[in-house]
CSV table of C-alpha atoms in Angstrom, one decimal:
chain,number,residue,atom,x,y,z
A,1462,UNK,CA,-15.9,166.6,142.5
A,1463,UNK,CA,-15.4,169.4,145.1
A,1464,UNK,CA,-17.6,172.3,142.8
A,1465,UNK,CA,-17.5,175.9,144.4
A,1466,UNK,CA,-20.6,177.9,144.7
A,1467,UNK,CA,-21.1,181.3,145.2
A,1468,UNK,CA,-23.8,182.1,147.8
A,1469,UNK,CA,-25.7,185.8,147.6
A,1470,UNK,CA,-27.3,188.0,149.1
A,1471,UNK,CA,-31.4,187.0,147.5
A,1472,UNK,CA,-31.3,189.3,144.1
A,1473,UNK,CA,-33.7,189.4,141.7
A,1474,UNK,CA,-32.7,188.3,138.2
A,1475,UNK,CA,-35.6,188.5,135.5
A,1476,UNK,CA,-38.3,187.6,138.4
A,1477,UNK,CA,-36.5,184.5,139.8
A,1478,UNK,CA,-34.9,185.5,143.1
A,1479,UNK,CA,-31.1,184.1,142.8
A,1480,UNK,CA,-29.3,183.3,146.2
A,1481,UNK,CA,-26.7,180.6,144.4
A,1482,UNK,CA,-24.5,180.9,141.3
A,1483,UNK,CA,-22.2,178.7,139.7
A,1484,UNK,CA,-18.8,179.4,139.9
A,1485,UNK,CA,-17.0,176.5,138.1
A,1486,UNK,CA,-14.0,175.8,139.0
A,1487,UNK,CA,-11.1,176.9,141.2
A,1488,UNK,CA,-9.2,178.1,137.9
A,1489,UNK,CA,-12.3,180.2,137.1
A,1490,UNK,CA,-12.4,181.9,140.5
A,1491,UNK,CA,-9.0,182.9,140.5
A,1492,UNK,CA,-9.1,184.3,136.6
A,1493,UNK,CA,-12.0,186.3,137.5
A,1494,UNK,CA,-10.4,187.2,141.2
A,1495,UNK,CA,-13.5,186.6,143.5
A,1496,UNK,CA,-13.7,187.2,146.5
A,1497,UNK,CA,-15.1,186.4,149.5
A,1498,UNK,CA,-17.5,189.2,150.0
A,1499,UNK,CA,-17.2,190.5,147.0
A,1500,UNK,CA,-20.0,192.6,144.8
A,1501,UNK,CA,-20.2,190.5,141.9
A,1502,UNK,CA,-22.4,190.7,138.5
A,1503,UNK,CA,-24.9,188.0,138.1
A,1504,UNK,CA,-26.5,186.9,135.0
A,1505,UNK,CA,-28.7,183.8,134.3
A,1506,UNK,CA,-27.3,181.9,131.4
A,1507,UNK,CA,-29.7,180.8,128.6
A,1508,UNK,CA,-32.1,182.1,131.0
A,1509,UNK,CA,-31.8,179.4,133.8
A,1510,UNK,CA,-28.1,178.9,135.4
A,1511,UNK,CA,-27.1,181.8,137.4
A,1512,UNK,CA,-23.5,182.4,137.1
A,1513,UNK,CA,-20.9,184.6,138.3
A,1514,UNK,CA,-19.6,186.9,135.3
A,1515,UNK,CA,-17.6,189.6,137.0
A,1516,UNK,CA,-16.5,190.9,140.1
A,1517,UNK,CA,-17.1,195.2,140.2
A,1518,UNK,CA,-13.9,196.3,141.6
A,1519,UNK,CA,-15.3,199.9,142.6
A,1520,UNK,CA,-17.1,198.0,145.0
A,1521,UNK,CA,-13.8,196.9,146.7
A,1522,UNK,CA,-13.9,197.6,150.4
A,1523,UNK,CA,-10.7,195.9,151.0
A,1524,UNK,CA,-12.1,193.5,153.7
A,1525,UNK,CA,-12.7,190.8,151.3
A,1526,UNK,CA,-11.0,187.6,151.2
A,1527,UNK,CA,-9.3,185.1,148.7
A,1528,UNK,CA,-11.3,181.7,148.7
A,1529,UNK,CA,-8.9,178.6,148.7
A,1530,UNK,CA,-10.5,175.3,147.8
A,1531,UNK,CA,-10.2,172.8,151.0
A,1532,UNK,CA,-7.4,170.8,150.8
A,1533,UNK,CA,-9.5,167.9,152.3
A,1534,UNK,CA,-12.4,167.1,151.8
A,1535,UNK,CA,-15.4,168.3,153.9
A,1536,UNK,CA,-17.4,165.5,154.0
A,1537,UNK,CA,-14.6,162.5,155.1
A,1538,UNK,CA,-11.5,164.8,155.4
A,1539,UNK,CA,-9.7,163.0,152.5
A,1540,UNK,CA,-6.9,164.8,151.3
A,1541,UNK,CA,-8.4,166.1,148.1
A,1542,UNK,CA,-6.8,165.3,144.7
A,1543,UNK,CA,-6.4,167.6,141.8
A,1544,UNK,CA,-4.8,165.6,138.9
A,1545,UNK,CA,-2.0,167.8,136.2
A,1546,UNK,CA,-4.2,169.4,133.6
A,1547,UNK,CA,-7.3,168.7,134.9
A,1548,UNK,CA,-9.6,171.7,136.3
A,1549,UNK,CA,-11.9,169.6,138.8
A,1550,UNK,CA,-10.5,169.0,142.1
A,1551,UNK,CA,-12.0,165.3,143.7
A,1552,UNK,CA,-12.2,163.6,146.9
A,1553,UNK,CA,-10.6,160.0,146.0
A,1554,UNK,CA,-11.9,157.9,148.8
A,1555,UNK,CA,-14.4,156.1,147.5
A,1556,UNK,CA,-15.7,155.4,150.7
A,1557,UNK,CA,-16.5,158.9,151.9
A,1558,UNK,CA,-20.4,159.2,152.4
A,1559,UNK,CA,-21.0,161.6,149.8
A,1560,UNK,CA,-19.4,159.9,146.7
A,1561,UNK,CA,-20.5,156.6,148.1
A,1562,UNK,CA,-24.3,157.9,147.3
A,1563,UNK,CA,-23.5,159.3,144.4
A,1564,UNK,CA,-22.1,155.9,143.5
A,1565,UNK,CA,-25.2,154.0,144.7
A,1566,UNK,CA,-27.4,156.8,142.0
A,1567,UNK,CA,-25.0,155.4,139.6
A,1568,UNK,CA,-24.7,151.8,140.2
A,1569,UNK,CA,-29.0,151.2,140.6
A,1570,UNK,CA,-29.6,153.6,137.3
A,1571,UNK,CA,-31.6,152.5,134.1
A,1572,UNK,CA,-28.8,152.7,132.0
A,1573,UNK,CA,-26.5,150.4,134.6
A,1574,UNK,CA,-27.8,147.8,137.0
A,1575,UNK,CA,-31.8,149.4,136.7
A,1576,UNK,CA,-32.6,148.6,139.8
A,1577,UNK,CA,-36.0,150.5,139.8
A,1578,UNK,CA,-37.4,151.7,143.2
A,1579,UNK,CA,-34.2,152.4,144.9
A,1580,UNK,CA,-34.0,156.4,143.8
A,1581,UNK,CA,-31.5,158.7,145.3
A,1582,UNK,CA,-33.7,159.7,148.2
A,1583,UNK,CA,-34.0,156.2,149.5
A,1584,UNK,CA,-30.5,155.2,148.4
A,1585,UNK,CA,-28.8,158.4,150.3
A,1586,UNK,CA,-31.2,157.2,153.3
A,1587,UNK,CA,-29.7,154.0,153.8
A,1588,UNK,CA,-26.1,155.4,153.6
A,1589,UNK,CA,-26.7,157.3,155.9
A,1590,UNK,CA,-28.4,154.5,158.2
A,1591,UNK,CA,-25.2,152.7,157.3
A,1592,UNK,CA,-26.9,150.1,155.3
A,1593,UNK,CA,-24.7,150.5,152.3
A,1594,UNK,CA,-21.4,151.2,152.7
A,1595,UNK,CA,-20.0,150.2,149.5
A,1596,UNK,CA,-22.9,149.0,146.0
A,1597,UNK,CA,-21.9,145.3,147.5
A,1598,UNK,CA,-24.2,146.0,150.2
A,1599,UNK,CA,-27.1,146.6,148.0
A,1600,UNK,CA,-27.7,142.8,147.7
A,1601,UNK,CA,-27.6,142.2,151.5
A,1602,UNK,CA,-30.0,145.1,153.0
A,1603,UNK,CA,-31.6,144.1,156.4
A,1604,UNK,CA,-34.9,143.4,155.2
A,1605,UNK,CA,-36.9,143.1,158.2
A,1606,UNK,CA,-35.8,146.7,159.3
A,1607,UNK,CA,-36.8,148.0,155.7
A,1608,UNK,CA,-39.8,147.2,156.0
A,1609,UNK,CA,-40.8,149.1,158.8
A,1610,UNK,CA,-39.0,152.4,157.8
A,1611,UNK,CA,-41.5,155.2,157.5
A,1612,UNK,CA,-43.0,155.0,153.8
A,1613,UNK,CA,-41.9,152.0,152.3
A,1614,UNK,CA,-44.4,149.5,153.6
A,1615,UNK,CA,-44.4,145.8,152.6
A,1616,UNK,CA,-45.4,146.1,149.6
A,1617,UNK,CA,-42.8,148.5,148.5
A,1618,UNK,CA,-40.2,146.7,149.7
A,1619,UNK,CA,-41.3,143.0,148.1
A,1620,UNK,CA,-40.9,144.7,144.6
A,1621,UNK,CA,-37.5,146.5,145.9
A,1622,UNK,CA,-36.2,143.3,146.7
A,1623,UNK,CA,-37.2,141.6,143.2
A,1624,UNK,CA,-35.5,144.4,141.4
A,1625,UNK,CA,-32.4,144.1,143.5
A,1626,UNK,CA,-32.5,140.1,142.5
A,1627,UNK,CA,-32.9,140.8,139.1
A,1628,UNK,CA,-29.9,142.8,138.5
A,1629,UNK,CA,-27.9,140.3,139.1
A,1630,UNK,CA,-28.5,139.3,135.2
A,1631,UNK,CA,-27.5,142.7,134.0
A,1632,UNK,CA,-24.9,142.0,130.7
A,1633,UNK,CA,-21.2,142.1,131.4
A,1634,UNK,CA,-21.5,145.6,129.8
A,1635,UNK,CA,-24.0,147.2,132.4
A,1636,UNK,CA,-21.9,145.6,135.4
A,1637,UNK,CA,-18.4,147.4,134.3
A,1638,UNK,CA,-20.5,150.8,133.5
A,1639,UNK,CA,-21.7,150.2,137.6
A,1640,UNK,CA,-18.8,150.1,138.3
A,1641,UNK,CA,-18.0,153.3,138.4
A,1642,UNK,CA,-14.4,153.0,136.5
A,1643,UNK,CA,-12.5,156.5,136.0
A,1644,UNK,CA,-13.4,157.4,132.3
A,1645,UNK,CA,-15.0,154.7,131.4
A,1646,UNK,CA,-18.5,155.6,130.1
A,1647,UNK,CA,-21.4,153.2,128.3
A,1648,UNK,CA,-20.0,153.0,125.1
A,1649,UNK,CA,-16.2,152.2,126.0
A,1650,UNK,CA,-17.9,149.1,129.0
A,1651,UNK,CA,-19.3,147.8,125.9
A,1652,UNK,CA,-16.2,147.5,123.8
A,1653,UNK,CA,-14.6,146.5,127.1
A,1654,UNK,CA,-17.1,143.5,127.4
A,1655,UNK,CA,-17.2,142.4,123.9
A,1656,UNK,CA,-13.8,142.1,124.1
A,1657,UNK,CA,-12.8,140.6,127.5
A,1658,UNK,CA,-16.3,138.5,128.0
A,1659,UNK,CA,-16.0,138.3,131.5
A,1660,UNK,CA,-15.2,140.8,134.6
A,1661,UNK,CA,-12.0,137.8,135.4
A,1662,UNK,CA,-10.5,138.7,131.6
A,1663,UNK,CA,-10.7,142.0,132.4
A,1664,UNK,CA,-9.0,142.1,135.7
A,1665,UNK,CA,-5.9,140.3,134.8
A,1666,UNK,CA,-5.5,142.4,131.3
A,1667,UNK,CA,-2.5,144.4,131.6
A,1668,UNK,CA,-2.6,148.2,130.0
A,1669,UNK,CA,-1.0,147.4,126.6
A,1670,UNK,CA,-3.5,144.5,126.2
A,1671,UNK,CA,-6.2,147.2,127.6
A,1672,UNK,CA,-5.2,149.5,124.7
A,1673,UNK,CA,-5.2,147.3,122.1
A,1674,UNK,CA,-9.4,147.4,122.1
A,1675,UNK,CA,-10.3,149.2,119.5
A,1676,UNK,CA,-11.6,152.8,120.8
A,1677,UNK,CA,-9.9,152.6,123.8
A,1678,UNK,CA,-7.0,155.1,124.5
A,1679,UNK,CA,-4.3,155.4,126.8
A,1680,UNK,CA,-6.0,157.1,129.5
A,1681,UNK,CA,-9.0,155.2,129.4
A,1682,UNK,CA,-6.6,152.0,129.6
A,1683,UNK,CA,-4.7,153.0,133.2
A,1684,UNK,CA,-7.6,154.4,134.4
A,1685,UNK,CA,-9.5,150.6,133.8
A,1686,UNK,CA,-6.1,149.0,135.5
A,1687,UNK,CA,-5.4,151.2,138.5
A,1688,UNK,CA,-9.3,150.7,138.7
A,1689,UNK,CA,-9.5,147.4,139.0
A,1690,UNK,CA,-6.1,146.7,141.1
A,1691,UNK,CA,-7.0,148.7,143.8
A,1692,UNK,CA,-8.0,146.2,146.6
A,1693,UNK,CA,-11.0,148.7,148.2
A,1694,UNK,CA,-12.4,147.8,144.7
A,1695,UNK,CA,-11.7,144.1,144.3
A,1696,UNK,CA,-12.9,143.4,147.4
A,1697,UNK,CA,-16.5,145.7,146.0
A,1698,UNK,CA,-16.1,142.9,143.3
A,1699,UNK,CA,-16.0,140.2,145.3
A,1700,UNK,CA,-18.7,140.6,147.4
A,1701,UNK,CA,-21.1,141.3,144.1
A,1702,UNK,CA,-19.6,137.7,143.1
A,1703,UNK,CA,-20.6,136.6,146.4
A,1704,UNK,CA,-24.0,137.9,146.3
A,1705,UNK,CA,-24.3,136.2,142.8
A,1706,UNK,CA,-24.1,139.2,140.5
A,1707,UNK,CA,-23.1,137.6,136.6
A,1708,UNK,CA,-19.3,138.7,135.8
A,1709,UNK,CA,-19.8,137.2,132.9
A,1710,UNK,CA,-21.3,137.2,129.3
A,1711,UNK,CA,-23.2,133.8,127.9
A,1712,UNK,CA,-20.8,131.7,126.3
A,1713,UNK,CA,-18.1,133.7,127.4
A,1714,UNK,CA,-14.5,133.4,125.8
A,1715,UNK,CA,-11.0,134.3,125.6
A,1716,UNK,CA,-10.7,136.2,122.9
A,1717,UNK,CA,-12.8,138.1,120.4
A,1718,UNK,CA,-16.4,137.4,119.2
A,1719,UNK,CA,-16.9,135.5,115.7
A,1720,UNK,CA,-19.3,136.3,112.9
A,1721,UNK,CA,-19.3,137.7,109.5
A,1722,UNK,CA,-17.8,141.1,110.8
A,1723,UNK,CA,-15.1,139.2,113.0
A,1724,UNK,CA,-12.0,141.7,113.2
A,1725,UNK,CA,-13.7,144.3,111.2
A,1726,UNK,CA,-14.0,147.9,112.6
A,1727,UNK,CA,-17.4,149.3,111.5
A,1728,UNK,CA,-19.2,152.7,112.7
A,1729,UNK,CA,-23.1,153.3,112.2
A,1730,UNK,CA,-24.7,156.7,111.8
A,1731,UNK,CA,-27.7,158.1,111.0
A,1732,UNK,CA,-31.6,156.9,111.8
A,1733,UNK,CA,-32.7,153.8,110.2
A,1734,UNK,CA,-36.9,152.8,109.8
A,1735,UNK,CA,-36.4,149.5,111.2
A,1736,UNK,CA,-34.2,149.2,114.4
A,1737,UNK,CA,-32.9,152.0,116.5
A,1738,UNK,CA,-29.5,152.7,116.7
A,1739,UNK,CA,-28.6,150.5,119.7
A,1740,UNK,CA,-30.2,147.8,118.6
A,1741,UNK,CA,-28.2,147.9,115.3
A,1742,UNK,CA,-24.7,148.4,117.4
A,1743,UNK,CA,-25.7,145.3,119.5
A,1744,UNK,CA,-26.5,143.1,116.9
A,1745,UNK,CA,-23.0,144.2,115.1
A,1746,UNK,CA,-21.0,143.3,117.8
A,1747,UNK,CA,-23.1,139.9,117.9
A,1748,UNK,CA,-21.8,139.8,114.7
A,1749,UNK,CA,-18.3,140.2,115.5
A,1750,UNK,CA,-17.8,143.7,114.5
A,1751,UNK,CA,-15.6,146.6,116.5
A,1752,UNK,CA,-18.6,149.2,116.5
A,1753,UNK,CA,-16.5,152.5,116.5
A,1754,UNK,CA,-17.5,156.2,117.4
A,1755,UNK,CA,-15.7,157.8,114.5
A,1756,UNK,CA,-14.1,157.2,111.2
A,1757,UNK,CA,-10.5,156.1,110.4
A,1758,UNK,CA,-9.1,154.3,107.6
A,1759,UNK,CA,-8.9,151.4,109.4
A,1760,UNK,CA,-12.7,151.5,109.3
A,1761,UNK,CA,-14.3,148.4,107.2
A,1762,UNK,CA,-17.9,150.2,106.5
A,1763,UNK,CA,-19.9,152.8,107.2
A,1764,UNK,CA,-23.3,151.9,107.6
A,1765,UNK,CA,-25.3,155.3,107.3
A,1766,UNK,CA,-29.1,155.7,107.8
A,1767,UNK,CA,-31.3,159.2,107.0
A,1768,UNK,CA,-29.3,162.3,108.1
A,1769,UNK,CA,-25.7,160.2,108.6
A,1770,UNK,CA,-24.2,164.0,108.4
A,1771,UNK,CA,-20.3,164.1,108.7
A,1772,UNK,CA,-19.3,160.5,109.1
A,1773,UNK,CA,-20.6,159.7,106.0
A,1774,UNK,CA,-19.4,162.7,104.2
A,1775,UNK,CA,-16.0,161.5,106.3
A,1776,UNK,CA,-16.1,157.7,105.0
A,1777,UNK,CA,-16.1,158.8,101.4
A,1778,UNK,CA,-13.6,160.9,101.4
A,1779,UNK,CA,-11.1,158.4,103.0
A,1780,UNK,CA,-12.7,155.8,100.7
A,1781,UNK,CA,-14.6,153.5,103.3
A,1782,UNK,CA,-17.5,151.8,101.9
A,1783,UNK,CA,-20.6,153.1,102.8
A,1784,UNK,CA,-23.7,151.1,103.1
A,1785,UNK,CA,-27.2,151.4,103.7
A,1786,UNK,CA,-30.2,150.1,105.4
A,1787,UNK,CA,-30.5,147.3,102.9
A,1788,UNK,CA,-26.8,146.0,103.4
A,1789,UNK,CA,-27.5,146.2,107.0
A,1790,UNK,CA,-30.1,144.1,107.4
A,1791,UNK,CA,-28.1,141.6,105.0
A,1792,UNK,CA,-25.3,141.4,107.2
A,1793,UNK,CA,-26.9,141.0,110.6
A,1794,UNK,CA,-29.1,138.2,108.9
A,1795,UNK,CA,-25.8,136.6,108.4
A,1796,UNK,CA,-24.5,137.7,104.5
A,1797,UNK,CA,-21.0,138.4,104.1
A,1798,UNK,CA,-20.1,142.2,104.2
A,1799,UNK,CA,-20.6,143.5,100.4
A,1800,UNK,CA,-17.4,144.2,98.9
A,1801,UNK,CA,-17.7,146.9,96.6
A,1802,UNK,CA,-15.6,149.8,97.2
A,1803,UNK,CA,-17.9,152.3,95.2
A,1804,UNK,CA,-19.6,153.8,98.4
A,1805,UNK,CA,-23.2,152.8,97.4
A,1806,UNK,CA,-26.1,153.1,99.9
C-alpha cells in the first residue's frame, strides 16, 4: 500500500520533536486540501501518532501545490492500482522489491511459517542481495555465501537453516495464511484448510464451492481464486512443493472433517480455566465442527466461558443453545452434543 506522509519542518509537539505525520489516505488529503507546502496544524493522537488535522488557510501564500498520488509505483514503476470503494492505493506486482520483503516478514512470522531468526532486517538484506526473489527462495539460500556475511557467523546460520527445514511441517492452515492471499486472514486459512485438506483441493475449487465454507464471503472467495490462478503465484507454489513444504493436512480428504460436531456450525466465546481459546477452536474443528466468528441461527451451540459478553446474550435471544465449560469438555472427549434447547451453562 502506497501510504502518503507529510514531512515538516522539525516542530515541537509536547517535547517530542515531530518532522513526519500521517496523512492517511489520498481521500483524506484531498477533503482536508493539503498542500504541498502548506502551514498545517499538527497534533499527536492519543499522545503518540502525529497527524495532520488542518491546513491554516491564512497562511496561504499561493505557491503551494496539489499532491497527486504516483500513478506507478516508486519502487518497481508498476502501474499502481486503486480498487472501486476502496481508500488504499497498492502496487500489485508482487514481485516489486518492496512488497516482496514485506511478503518475506509475512511468510517467516510466528503466526505463519515461524521461521525464527530470519527477522526483517536480515530478510530485506537478502532481497536486496537478490537472494529471495519470491518466499520459494527461502528454502534454497546459498549457504556458503551466508555464512560469511558480516554478523551471522556459523553458528547463526546452522540454526537459520534448521528453522528454515522445519517449516516445511507448518499445518495446511499456516501455509495458506503465508501465503499472502488478498483478504484472507488466520481465522478464514483455517476454515479454508479444514475444509479443503490440502493446498491441491483448494486450487481447483471454483468460487461458488469457495463460498459455500461457512464464514467465507464473496469477496473473500474471488480474492482466494484470482489468488491462486494467477501463474506468478502457482509457480511460488510449486517451487515450495519442490522444496518439500507440506500442502497438505494428515489424513487428508475430499470433503469435510467427521466427528460428533460433523456439519454443525458452533462459535466459542469467553475464557475458559482449562484450555485457551485456540486450543478449544482446534480441538472443535478436530471434532468436525464449523467454528464461526459470530452468531446466526444456523448456529448449533454456543459454547460460552467467563465474560462470553454479546454472543452469548446474542445466542439466547435467537434461541441457540448455550453451553458451558462442562459440556465442552464432554464433547471434545467424544459425547454427543447435549440436546437441550433450554440454554443452560
Amino acid at each position: 500500500t502506497l501510504t502518503p506522509i507529510a514531512m515538516l519542518d522539525p516542530v515541537n509537539i509536547g517535547g517530542v520533536m515531530v518532522s513526519r505525520a500521517s496523512l492517511h489516505n489520498e481521500d483524506e488529503i484531498a477533503r482536508k486540501d493539503i498542500r504541498v507546502g502548506e502551514t498545517v496544524v499538527v497534533q499527536r493522537a492519543g499522545d503518540v501518532i502525529p497527524q495532520v488535522t488542518q491546513v491554516i488557510l491564512e497562511r496561504r501564500t499561493g505557491e503551494e501545490t496539489p499532491f497527486i498520488m504516483p500513478e506507478r509505483c516508486p519502487v518497481c514503476g508498476t502501474e499502481t492500482h486503486r480498487a472501486e470503494g476502496e481508500a488504499a492505493r497498492y502496487c500489485p506486482n508482487s514481485t516489486c522489491p518492496a512488497q516482496l520483503k514485506r511478503h518475506v516478514e509475512h511468510f517467516v512470522a510466528r503466526g505463519t511459517m515461524d521461521i525464527s531468526g530470519l527477522g526483517s532486517k536480515l530478510g530485506d538484506r537478502f532481497v536486496d542481495l537478490g537472494w529471495i526473489r519470491d518466499v520459494g527462495d527461502i528454502y534454497h539460500l546459498p549457504w556458503p555465501e551466508l555464512t560469511e556475511l558480516e554478523g551471522m557467523g556459523e553458528t547463526s546460520a546452522t540454526n537459520l537453516r534448521n528453522a528454515i527445514e522445519a517449516s516445511k511441517e507448518r499445518p495446511l492452515e499456516r501455509l495458506i495464511f503465508a501465503l499472502g492471499i488478498p483478504f484472507v486472514g488466520e481465522r478464514s486459512s483455517r476454515l479454508l484448510a479444514d475444509r479443503f485438506h490440502s493446498l491441491d483441493a483448494l486450487i481447483a475449487a471454483d468460487i461458488p464451492t469457495l463460498e459455500s465454507v461457512p464464514g467465507i464471503g464473496p469477496v473473500q472467495a474471488q480474492g482466494v481464486y484470482d489468488f491462486l490462478q494467477t501463474p506468478v503465484n502457482q509457480e511460488v507454489i510449486a517451487k515450495l512443493r519442490r522444496s518439500g513444504v507440506r500442502m497438505a493436512d494428515e489424513g487428508a480428504g475430499d470433503g469435510p472433517a467427521s466427528g460428533p460436531l460433523a456439519g454443525k456450525t458452533v462459535v466459542i466465546t469467553g475464557r475458559f480455566s482449562g484450555l485457551s481459546r485456540t486450543e478449544a477452536e482446534t480441538a472443535l474443528r478436530r471434532a468436525g465442527a464449523n467454528v464461526a466468528g459470530s452468531v446466526s441461527r444456523k448456529t448449533a451451540a454456543v459454547f460460552a466461558g467467563e465474560d462470553a459478553g454479546s454472543k452469548e446474550a446474542r445466542a439466547r435471544e435467537l434461541g441457540v443453545p448455550v453451553f458451558g465449560e462442562t459440556q465442552l469438555v464432554a464433547v471434545l472427549a467424544g459425547a454427543p452434543l447435549p440436546g437441550d434447547k433450554d440454554g443452560t451453562s
